[in-house]
mmCIF file of C-alpha atoms and ligand atoms in Angstrom:
data_model
loop_
_atom_site.group_PDB
_atom_site.id
_atom_site.type_symbol
_atom_site.label_atom_id
_atom_site.label_comp_id
_atom_site.label_asym_id
_atom_site.label_seq_id
_atom_site.Cartn_x
_atom_site.Cartn_y
_atom_site.Cartn_z
ATOM 1 C CA MET A 1476 -30.783 -30.486 -28.852
ATOM 2 C CA LEU A 1477 -30.757 -34.521 -28.548
ATOM 3 C CA VAL A 1478 -29.418 -36.378 -31.444
ATOM 4 C CA PHE A 1479 -30.374 -40.056 -32.510
ATOM 5 C CA THR A 1480 -29.226 -42.332 -35.065
ATOM 6 C CA GLN A 1481 -30.901 -45.401 -33.637
ATOM 7 C CA VAL A 1482 -34.690 -46.010 -33.980
ATOM 8 C CA ALA A 1483 -35.173 -47.485 -30.296
ATOM 9 C CA GLU A 1484 -33.004 -44.851 -29.084
ATOM 10 C CA LEU A 1485 -34.981 -41.954 -30.349
ATOM 11 C CA GLN A 1486 -38.589 -43.990 -29.539
ATOM 12 C CA TYR A 1487 -37.420 -44.479 -26.314
ATOM 13 C CA TRP A 1488 -37.591 -40.851 -25.957
ATOM 14 C CA LEU A 1489 -40.819 -39.935 -27.701
ATOM 15 C CA ASP A 1490 -42.320 -42.581 -25.782
ATOM 16 C CA GLY A 1491 -41.779 -40.445 -22.865
ATOM 17 C CA GLN A 1492 -41.972 -37.366 -24.056
ATOM 18 C CA ARG A 1493 -45.758 -38.629 -25.231
ATOM 19 C CA ARG A 1494 -46.784 -40.091 -21.601
ATOM 20 C CA ALA A 1495 -45.531 -36.221 -19.876
ATOM 21 C CA GLY A 1496 -48.444 -35.315 -22.792
ATOM 22 C CA LYS A 1497 -46.018 -33.155 -24.886
ATOM 23 C CA THR A 1498 -46.989 -32.843 -28.691
ATOM 24 C CA ILE A 1499 -45.063 -33.554 -31.147
ATOM 25 C CA GLY A 1500 -44.059 -31.707 -34.358
ATOM 26 C CA PHE A 1501 -42.107 -33.218 -37.063
ATOM 27 C CA ALA A 1502 -40.013 -32.585 -40.268
ATOM 28 C CA PRO A 1503 -38.591 -34.909 -42.284
ATOM 29 C CA THR A 1504 -36.089 -33.624 -44.406
ATOM 30 C CA MET A 1505 -32.727 -34.677 -47.009
ATOM 31 C CA GLY A 1506 -30.780 -32.621 -45.504
ATOM 32 C CA ALA A 1507 -27.962 -29.580 -46.614
ATOM 33 C CA LEU A 1508 -30.595 -27.559 -44.976
ATOM 34 C CA HIS A 1509 -31.396 -23.675 -45.693
ATOM 35 C CA THR A 1510 -34.336 -21.515 -44.606
ATOM 36 C CA GLY A 1511 -36.923 -23.150 -46.126
ATOM 37 C CA HIS A 1512 -36.111 -26.221 -44.010
ATOM 38 C CA LEU A 1513 -35.863 -23.871 -41.061
ATOM 39 C CA SER A 1514 -39.432 -22.065 -41.549
ATOM 40 C CA LEU A 1515 -40.475 -25.995 -41.222
ATOM 41 C CA VAL A 1516 -39.028 -26.213 -37.696
ATOM 42 C CA HIS A 1517 -40.376 -22.794 -36.693
ATOM 43 C CA ALA A 1518 -44.208 -23.650 -37.398
ATOM 44 C CA ALA A 1519 -43.402 -27.136 -35.683
ATOM 45 C CA LYS A 1520 -41.997 -25.219 -32.570
ATOM 46 C CA ALA A 1521 -45.091 -22.636 -32.900
ATOM 47 C CA GLU A 1522 -47.977 -25.167 -32.683
ATOM 48 C CA CYS A 1523 -46.157 -27.852 -31.100
ATOM 49 C CA ASP A 1524 -44.366 -29.313 -27.549
ATOM 50 C CA LEU A 1525 -41.467 -30.357 -29.364
ATOM 51 C CA ALA A 1526 -39.823 -30.434 -33.015
ATOM 52 C CA VAL A 1527 -38.615 -33.366 -34.285
ATOM 53 C CA VAL A 1528 -36.387 -33.266 -37.482
ATOM 54 C CA SER A 1529 -35.014 -36.101 -39.649
ATOM 55 C CA ILE A 1530 -32.194 -35.703 -41.597
ATOM 56 C CA PHE A 1531 -31.853 -38.794 -44.330
ATOM 57 C CA VAL A 1532 -30.811 -38.675 -47.625
ATOM 58 C CA ASN A 1533 -33.499 -41.707 -49.128
ATOM 59 C CA PRO A 1534 -32.304 -44.020 -51.650
ATOM 60 C CA THR A 1535 -34.976 -45.312 -52.947
ATOM 61 C CA GLN A 1536 -36.589 -42.381 -53.933
ATOM 62 C CA PHE A 1537 -33.430 -41.653 -56.157
ATOM 63 C CA ASN A 1538 -34.246 -42.553 -59.610
ATOM 64 C CA ASP A 1539 -30.982 -41.857 -60.771
ATOM 65 C CA LEU A 1540 -28.019 -42.498 -58.809
ATOM 66 C CA SER A 1541 -25.673 -39.935 -59.562
ATOM 67 C CA ASP A 1542 -28.148 -37.380 -58.431
ATOM 68 C CA LEU A 1543 -28.227 -39.461 -55.604
ATOM 69 C CA ASP A 1544 -24.209 -39.452 -55.574
ATOM 70 C CA LYS A 1545 -24.195 -35.942 -55.477
ATOM 71 C CA TYR A 1546 -26.456 -34.725 -52.900
ATOM 72 C CA PRO A 1547 -25.426 -32.609 -50.813
ATOM 73 C CA ARG A 1548 -24.073 -34.653 -47.511
ATOM 74 C CA LEU A 1549 -23.726 -31.383 -44.606
ATOM 75 C CA PRO A 1550 -24.285 -33.105 -41.072
ATOM 76 C CA GLU A 1551 -22.150 -30.468 -39.057
ATOM 77 C CA GLU A 1552 -23.617 -27.316 -40.835
ATOM 78 C CA ASP A 1553 -27.179 -29.072 -40.214
ATOM 79 C CA THR A 1554 -27.098 -29.610 -36.974
ATOM 80 C CA ALA A 1555 -25.430 -26.510 -35.756
ATOM 81 C CA LEU A 1556 -28.379 -24.455 -38.027
ATOM 82 C CA LEU A 1557 -30.996 -26.700 -36.372
ATOM 83 C CA LEU A 1558 -29.762 -26.056 -32.944
ATOM 84 C CA ASP A 1559 -29.775 -22.424 -33.875
ATOM 85 C CA ALA A 1560 -33.780 -22.818 -35.402
ATOM 86 C CA GLY A 1561 -34.860 -24.441 -31.660
ATOM 87 C CA CYS A 1562 -35.119 -28.288 -32.817
ATOM 88 C CA ASP A 1563 -35.437 -30.518 -29.708
ATOM 89 C CA ALA A 1564 -35.030 -33.631 -31.977
ATOM 90 C CA LEU A 1565 -32.588 -34.475 -34.775
ATOM 91 C CA PHE A 1566 -33.053 -37.681 -35.830
ATOM 92 C CA MET A 1567 -30.095 -38.338 -38.198
ATOM 93 C CA PRO A 1568 -30.432 -42.625 -39.131
ATOM 94 C CA PRO A 1569 -28.168 -44.645 -41.597
ATOM 95 C CA VAL A 1570 -29.710 -46.645 -43.864
ATOM 96 C CA ALA A 1571 -29.985 -49.986 -42.190
ATOM 97 C CA GLU A 1572 -31.743 -48.317 -39.237
ATOM 98 C CA VAL A 1573 -34.498 -47.229 -41.965
ATOM 99 C CA TYR A 1574 -34.535 -49.786 -43.777
ATOM 100 C CA PRO A 1575 -33.556 -53.078 -41.576
ATOM 101 C CA PRO A 1576 -32.358 -55.449 -43.800
ATOM 102 C CA GLY A 1577 -34.862 -58.765 -45.186
ATOM 103 C CA ASP A 1578 -37.681 -56.245 -44.432
ATOM 104 C CA ASP A 1579 -39.499 -55.268 -47.330
ATOM 105 C CA LEU A 1580 -41.398 -52.093 -46.398
ATOM 106 C CA THR A 1581 -42.276 -50.523 -50.016
ATOM 107 C CA VAL A 1582 -45.743 -48.898 -49.591
ATOM 108 C CA LEU A 1583 -48.271 -50.338 -52.205
ATOM 109 C CA LEU A 1584 -51.071 -48.087 -51.958
ATOM 110 C CA ASP A 1585 -53.018 -46.437 -55.159
ATOM 111 C CA PHE A 1586 -52.258 -42.927 -56.290
ATOM 112 C CA ARG A 1587 -54.182 -42.900 -58.915
ATOM 113 C CA GLN A 1588 -53.125 -40.293 -61.539
ATOM 114 C CA LEU A 1589 -51.358 -38.423 -58.310
ATOM 115 C CA ASP A 1590 -48.025 -40.281 -59.221
ATOM 116 C CA GLN A 1591 -48.914 -40.463 -62.812
ATOM 117 C CA VAL A 1592 -48.771 -36.770 -64.106
ATOM 118 C CA MET A 1593 -45.675 -34.479 -64.035
ATOM 119 C CA GLU A 1594 -42.912 -35.602 -61.453
ATOM 120 C CA GLY A 1595 -44.254 -39.702 -62.245
ATOM 121 C CA VAL A 1596 -43.353 -38.992 -65.485
ATOM 122 C CA PHE A 1597 -40.294 -38.092 -65.397
ATOM 123 C CA ARG A 1598 -38.782 -39.416 -62.431
ATOM 124 C CA PRO A 1599 -40.279 -43.276 -62.678
ATOM 125 C CA GLY A 1600 -40.458 -45.118 -58.804
ATOM 126 C CA HIS A 1601 -39.577 -41.886 -57.151
ATOM 127 C CA PHE A 1602 -42.875 -41.019 -55.275
ATOM 128 C CA THR A 1603 -42.796 -45.042 -53.982
ATOM 129 C CA GLY A 1604 -39.875 -43.951 -52.878
ATOM 130 C CA MET A 1605 -41.125 -41.509 -51.503
ATOM 131 C CA ALA A 1606 -44.097 -42.486 -49.713
ATOM 132 C CA THR A 1607 -41.925 -46.137 -48.674
ATOM 133 C CA VAL A 1608 -39.504 -43.498 -46.216
ATOM 134 C CA VAL A 1609 -42.193 -41.131 -45.211
ATOM 135 C CA LYS A 1610 -44.577 -44.449 -44.058
ATOM 136 C CA ARG A 1611 -41.649 -45.078 -42.336
ATOM 137 C CA LEU A 1612 -40.695 -42.420 -40.612
ATOM 138 C CA LEU A 1613 -43.977 -41.846 -39.579
ATOM 139 C CA ASP A 1614 -44.338 -45.242 -38.007
ATOM 140 C CA ILE A 1615 -41.210 -44.264 -36.106
ATOM 141 C CA VAL A 1616 -41.717 -41.100 -34.689
ATOM 142 C CA GLN A 1617 -45.810 -40.835 -34.657
ATOM 143 C CA PRO A 1618 -46.048 -37.568 -34.749
ATOM 144 C CA HIS A 1619 -48.875 -35.286 -33.795
ATOM 145 C CA ARG A 1620 -48.179 -33.056 -36.831
ATOM 146 C CA LEU A 1621 -46.361 -33.333 -40.195
ATOM 147 C CA TYR A 1622 -44.881 -30.340 -41.669
ATOM 148 C CA MET A 1623 -44.165 -30.412 -45.433
ATOM 149 C CA GLY A 1624 -43.139 -27.598 -47.666
ATOM 150 C CA GLN A 1625 -45.655 -26.244 -50.546
ATOM 151 C CA LYS A 1626 -42.383 -26.231 -52.758
ATOM 152 C CA ASP A 1627 -43.020 -30.043 -53.539
ATOM 153 C CA TYR A 1628 -46.136 -29.852 -54.263
ATOM 154 C CA GLN A 1629 -47.091 -33.207 -55.619
ATOM 155 C CA GLN A 1630 -45.116 -34.598 -53.028
ATOM 156 C CA LEU A 1631 -47.353 -33.137 -50.484
ATOM 157 C CA THR A 1632 -50.675 -34.299 -52.119
ATOM 158 C CA ILE A 1633 -49.421 -37.405 -52.899
ATOM 159 C CA VAL A 1634 -48.532 -37.752 -48.757
ATOM 160 C CA ARG A 1635 -52.218 -36.344 -47.758
ATOM 161 C CA ASP A 1636 -53.778 -39.327 -50.066
ATOM 162 C CA MET A 1637 -51.641 -41.565 -48.136
ATOM 163 C CA LEU A 1638 -52.542 -40.183 -44.743
ATOM 164 C CA ARG A 1639 -56.469 -40.917 -45.662
ATOM 165 C CA GLN A 1640 -56.073 -44.304 -47.466
ATOM 166 C CA LEU A 1641 -53.941 -45.129 -44.454
ATOM 167 C CA ASP A 1642 -56.836 -43.555 -41.643
ATOM 168 C CA SER A 1643 -53.858 -41.606 -40.073
ATOM 169 C CA PRO A 1644 -53.968 -39.125 -37.306
ATOM 170 C CA VAL A 1645 -51.826 -37.440 -38.288
ATOM 171 C CA HIS A 1646 -52.456 -33.546 -39.131
ATOM 172 C CA LEU A 1647 -50.581 -32.559 -42.150
ATOM 173 C CA VAL A 1648 -49.290 -28.334 -42.202
ATOM 174 C CA ILE A 1649 -48.119 -27.470 -45.530
ATOM 175 C CA CYS A 1650 -45.945 -24.424 -45.107
ATOM 176 C CA PRO A 1651 -45.224 -21.770 -48.261
ATOM 177 C CA THR A 1652 -41.993 -22.098 -50.048
ATOM 178 C CA THR A 1653 -39.305 -19.701 -48.669
ATOM 179 C CA ARG A 1654 -37.426 -17.907 -51.581
ATOM 180 C CA GLU A 1655 -34.458 -16.017 -52.408
ATOM 181 C CA PRO A 1656 -34.810 -11.979 -52.998
ATOM 182 C CA ASP A 1657 -34.824 -12.999 -56.484
ATOM 183 C CA GLY A 1658 -37.398 -15.246 -56.410
ATOM 184 C CA LEU A 1659 -35.386 -18.727 -56.744
ATOM 185 C CA ALA A 1660 -36.911 -21.701 -54.325
ATOM 186 C CA MET A 1661 -34.661 -22.169 -51.904
ATOM 187 C CA SER A 1662 -33.616 -25.806 -52.178
ATOM 188 C CA SER A 1663 -30.328 -28.044 -51.478
ATOM 189 C CA ARG A 1664 -29.868 -28.710 -55.086
ATOM 190 C CA ASN A 1665 -29.200 -24.917 -55.677
ATOM 191 C CA LEU A 1666 -25.940 -25.165 -53.702
ATOM 192 C CA ARG A 1667 -24.563 -27.167 -56.709
ATOM 193 C CA LEU A 1668 -25.539 -24.531 -59.687
ATOM 194 C CA THR A 1669 -22.794 -22.750 -61.294
ATOM 195 C CA PRO A 1670 -22.743 -19.463 -60.923
ATOM 196 C CA GLU A 1671 -24.215 -18.616 -64.694
ATOM 197 C CA MET A 1672 -27.157 -20.933 -64.150
ATOM 198 C CA ARG A 1673 -27.490 -19.679 -60.170
ATOM 199 C CA ALA A 1674 -28.085 -16.461 -62.599
ATOM 200 C CA ALA A 1675 -30.463 -17.661 -64.816
ATOM 201 C CA ALA A 1676 -32.572 -19.840 -62.436
ATOM 202 C CA PRO A 1677 -34.798 -17.099 -61.072
ATOM 203 C CA VAL A 1678 -36.480 -17.373 -64.975
ATOM 204 C CA ILE A 1679 -38.540 -20.182 -62.716
ATOM 205 C CA TYR A 1680 -40.846 -18.189 -60.397
ATOM 206 C CA GLU A 1681 -40.639 -15.273 -62.986
ATOM 207 C CA THR A 1682 -42.328 -17.495 -65.457
ATOM 208 C CA LEU A 1683 -45.019 -18.847 -63.155
ATOM 209 C CA GLN A 1684 -45.556 -15.435 -62.005
ATOM 210 C CA ALA A 1685 -46.370 -14.963 -65.991
ATOM 211 C CA ALA A 1686 -48.413 -17.517 -66.037
ATOM 212 C CA LYS A 1687 -50.530 -16.423 -63.437
ATOM 213 C CA THR A 1688 -51.385 -13.051 -65.222
ATOM 214 C CA GLU A 1689 -51.798 -15.172 -68.237
ATOM 215 C CA PHE A 1690 -53.567 -17.945 -67.767
ATOM 216 C CA GLU A 1691 -56.691 -15.712 -66.936
ATOM 217 C CA THR A 1692 -57.438 -14.619 -70.556
ATOM 218 C CA ARG A 1693 -55.892 -17.586 -72.537
ATOM 219 C CA PRO A 1694 -55.750 -21.229 -73.405
ATOM 220 C CA ALA A 1695 -53.693 -23.675 -71.134
ATOM 221 C CA ALA A 1696 -52.057 -24.476 -74.229
ATOM 222 C CA VAL A 1697 -50.573 -20.812 -75.277
ATOM 223 C CA VAL A 1698 -49.380 -20.060 -71.842
ATOM 224 C CA GLN A 1699 -47.690 -23.406 -71.711
ATOM 225 C CA ALA A 1700 -45.762 -22.958 -74.530
ATOM 226 C CA GLN A 1701 -45.524 -19.259 -73.614
ATOM 227 C CA ALA A 1702 -43.586 -20.741 -70.220
ATOM 228 C CA LEU A 1703 -41.560 -23.344 -72.132
ATOM 229 C CA GLU A 1704 -39.895 -20.938 -74.780
ATOM 230 C CA ARG A 1705 -39.239 -18.454 -71.711
ATOM 231 C CA LEU A 1706 -37.555 -21.131 -69.848
ATOM 232 C CA HIS A 1707 -35.873 -22.338 -72.436
ATOM 233 C CA ALA A 1708 -34.917 -18.928 -73.974
ATOM 234 C CA ALA A 1709 -33.125 -18.072 -70.620
ATOM 235 C CA GLY A 1710 -30.752 -21.421 -70.921
ATOM 236 C CA LEU A 1711 -32.936 -23.791 -68.910
ATOM 237 C CA ARG A 1712 -34.053 -27.135 -70.061
ATOM 238 C CA PRO A 1713 -37.465 -27.560 -68.897
ATOM 239 C CA GLU A 1714 -39.253 -30.505 -68.922
ATOM 240 C CA TYR A 1715 -43.045 -29.645 -67.964
ATOM 241 C CA PHE A 1716 -44.582 -27.002 -67.374
ATOM 242 C CA ASP A 1717 -48.361 -27.669 -66.070
ATOM 243 C CA LEU A 1718 -51.319 -25.902 -65.228
ATOM 244 C CA VAL A 1719 -53.184 -28.683 -62.784
ATOM 245 C CA ASP A 1720 -56.082 -28.621 -60.294
ATOM 246 C CA GLY A 1721 -54.367 -28.307 -57.258
ATOM 247 C CA ILE A 1722 -56.706 -31.790 -56.069
ATOM 248 C CA SER A 1723 -56.706 -33.929 -58.758
ATOM 249 C CA LEU A 1724 -53.145 -33.081 -60.399
ATOM 250 C CA LEU A 1725 -55.508 -33.468 -64.034
ATOM 251 C CA PRO A 1726 -54.481 -30.585 -66.333
ATOM 252 C CA VAL A 1727 -56.770 -27.336 -66.736
ATOM 253 C CA ALA A 1728 -57.619 -26.245 -70.207
ATOM 254 C CA HIS A 1729 -59.002 -22.909 -69.303
ATOM 255 C CA TRP A 1730 -59.032 -20.617 -66.555
ATOM 256 C CA ALA A 1731 -62.746 -21.467 -65.987
ATOM 257 C CA ASP A 1732 -62.586 -24.947 -65.185
ATOM 258 C CA SER A 1733 -61.289 -25.052 -61.894
ATOM 259 C CA ASP A 1734 -61.578 -23.112 -58.374
ATOM 260 C CA PHE A 1735 -57.918 -24.409 -57.295
ATOM 261 C CA ILE A 1736 -55.178 -24.120 -60.300
ATOM 262 C CA VAL A 1737 -51.710 -24.885 -60.112
ATOM 263 C CA ALA A 1738 -48.836 -24.505 -61.649
ATOM 264 C CA CYS A 1739 -45.746 -27.157 -61.698
ATOM 265 C CA VAL A 1740 -42.527 -26.560 -63.556
ATOM 266 C CA ALA A 1741 -39.495 -28.827 -63.695
ATOM 267 C CA ALA A 1742 -36.208 -27.530 -65.601
ATOM 268 C CA TRP A 1743 -32.673 -28.173 -66.089
ATOM 269 C CA ALA A 1744 -30.502 -25.821 -64.892
ATOM 270 C CA GLY A 1745 -26.973 -27.385 -66.201
ATOM 271 C CA ALA A 1746 -26.423 -30.317 -64.441
ATOM 272 C CA VAL A 1747 -28.925 -29.429 -62.010
ATOM 273 C CA ARG A 1748 -32.880 -29.887 -62.000
ATOM 274 C CA LEU A 1749 -35.281 -27.760 -59.993
ATOM 275 C CA ILE A 1750 -38.973 -27.605 -59.574
ATOM 276 C CA ASP A 1751 -41.347 -25.197 -58.372
ATOM 277 C CA ASN A 1752 -44.461 -23.962 -58.415
ATOM 278 C CA LEU A 1753 -47.295 -21.451 -57.716
ATOM 279 C CA VAL A 1754 -50.600 -21.321 -57.224
ATOM 280 C CA LEU A 1755 -52.799 -19.344 -59.681
ATOM 281 C CA LYS A 1756 -56.709 -19.904 -58.575
ATOM 282 C CA GLY A 1757 -57.694 -20.677 -54.960
ATOM 283 C CA GLN A 1758 -56.257 -21.447 -51.480
ATOM 284 C CA THR A 1759 -53.502 -24.337 -50.770
ATOM 285 C CA PRO A 1760 -56.203 -26.764 -47.995
HETATM 286 P P1 AMP B 788 -36.033 -32.047 -48.842
HETATM 287 O O1 AMP B 788 -34.632 -31.875 -47.783
HETATM 288 O O2 AMP B 788 -35.789 -31.311 -49.693
HETATM 289 O O3 AMP B 788 -36.336 -33.517 -49.516
HETATM 290 O O4 AMP B 788 -37.398 -31.170 -48.108
HETATM 291 C C1 AMP B 788 -37.690 -31.688 -47.352
HETATM 292 C C2 AMP B 788 -38.717 -30.400 -46.735
HETATM 293 O O5 AMP B 788 -38.765 -28.860 -46.442
HETATM 294 C C3 AMP B 788 -40.317 -30.917 -47.813
HETATM 295 O O6 AMP B 788 -41.315 -31.001 -46.909
HETATM 296 C C4 AMP B 788 -40.201 -29.414 -48.254
HETATM 297 O O7 AMP B 788 -41.338 -29.285 -49.012
HETATM 298 C C5 AMP B 788 -39.500 -28.641 -47.638
HETATM 299 N N1 AMP B 788 -39.015 -27.541 -48.194
HETATM 300 C C6 AMP B 788 -37.897 -27.531 -49.069
HETATM 301 N N2 AMP B 788 -37.891 -26.577 -49.766
HETATM 302 C C7 AMP B 788 -38.405 -25.677 -49.253
HETATM 303 C C8 AMP B 788 -38.419 -24.021 -49.453
HETATM 304 N N3 AMP B 788 -38.153 -23.809 -50.296
HETATM 305 N N4 AMP B 788 -39.258 -23.832 -48.921
HETATM 306 C C9 AMP B 788 -40.344 -24.616 -47.839
HETATM 307 N N5 AMP B 788 -40.181 -25.316 -47.811
HETATM 308 C C10 AMP B 788 -38.935 -26.333 -48.484
#
């Protein structure tokens, strides 16, 4: 596996690979890699000639600076995991390579309601930072296929919308959420959970599953209130539990109102903010 820190060197290598007719699958990450991240690498390896992974803890998508400070950074462990997973190239740039001083690369697209709801309410500016870094990384890597996890459902609807608005030829591949045996969605942030909160956190997935059965017969308001109550009772502090249309991300009041319903949740487990989601009806496109 080749490891690059400089844009020019990565691009020189990628240009050669493209000229040789190789297809490139790309998975952007923030590191502290787990099995969920590696599933993106495996999918890229299965479908493309080359798997390229970036590890970059993007400062512009953190609205909370202490969250940025505390974000786990494990470059040596990550490199070993990627090597094992068959990754072909790892890009680990310093901030100045991604954001050259003096250039304002901020993505100013209008995502309509997509970046206003849920995470958009609680993490102002997060999606502008996320879209900016994904666009910048795509401009650098120019992959054929982009691999992202369903775990960050709102993120991928915004990336899909961005690719459409930019007329991008990149094909977005959505990989299912990888979970711990007790249902907790794998996340780099899980490393920061206290033992007590780690024990409580599976309630998030249990609540999503319960919502799936309940929503068929009850209005959203009731299902939502029960879900929030269940999360509180387990010692978590939920920020939202929303039942939304999987495309528009607008709230769905009743089961019959949409063919594609996703439940999305964010909750604090002690000092760690966790998100998760579950498709209740229909299929992720
Ligand atoms: P992150 O490092 O958290 O920015 O995530 C990098 C990519 O990995 C994103 O596309 C995430 O959606 C994806 N990802 C994170 N956790 C999981 C998981 N548990 N299962 C599948 N994909 C994941």
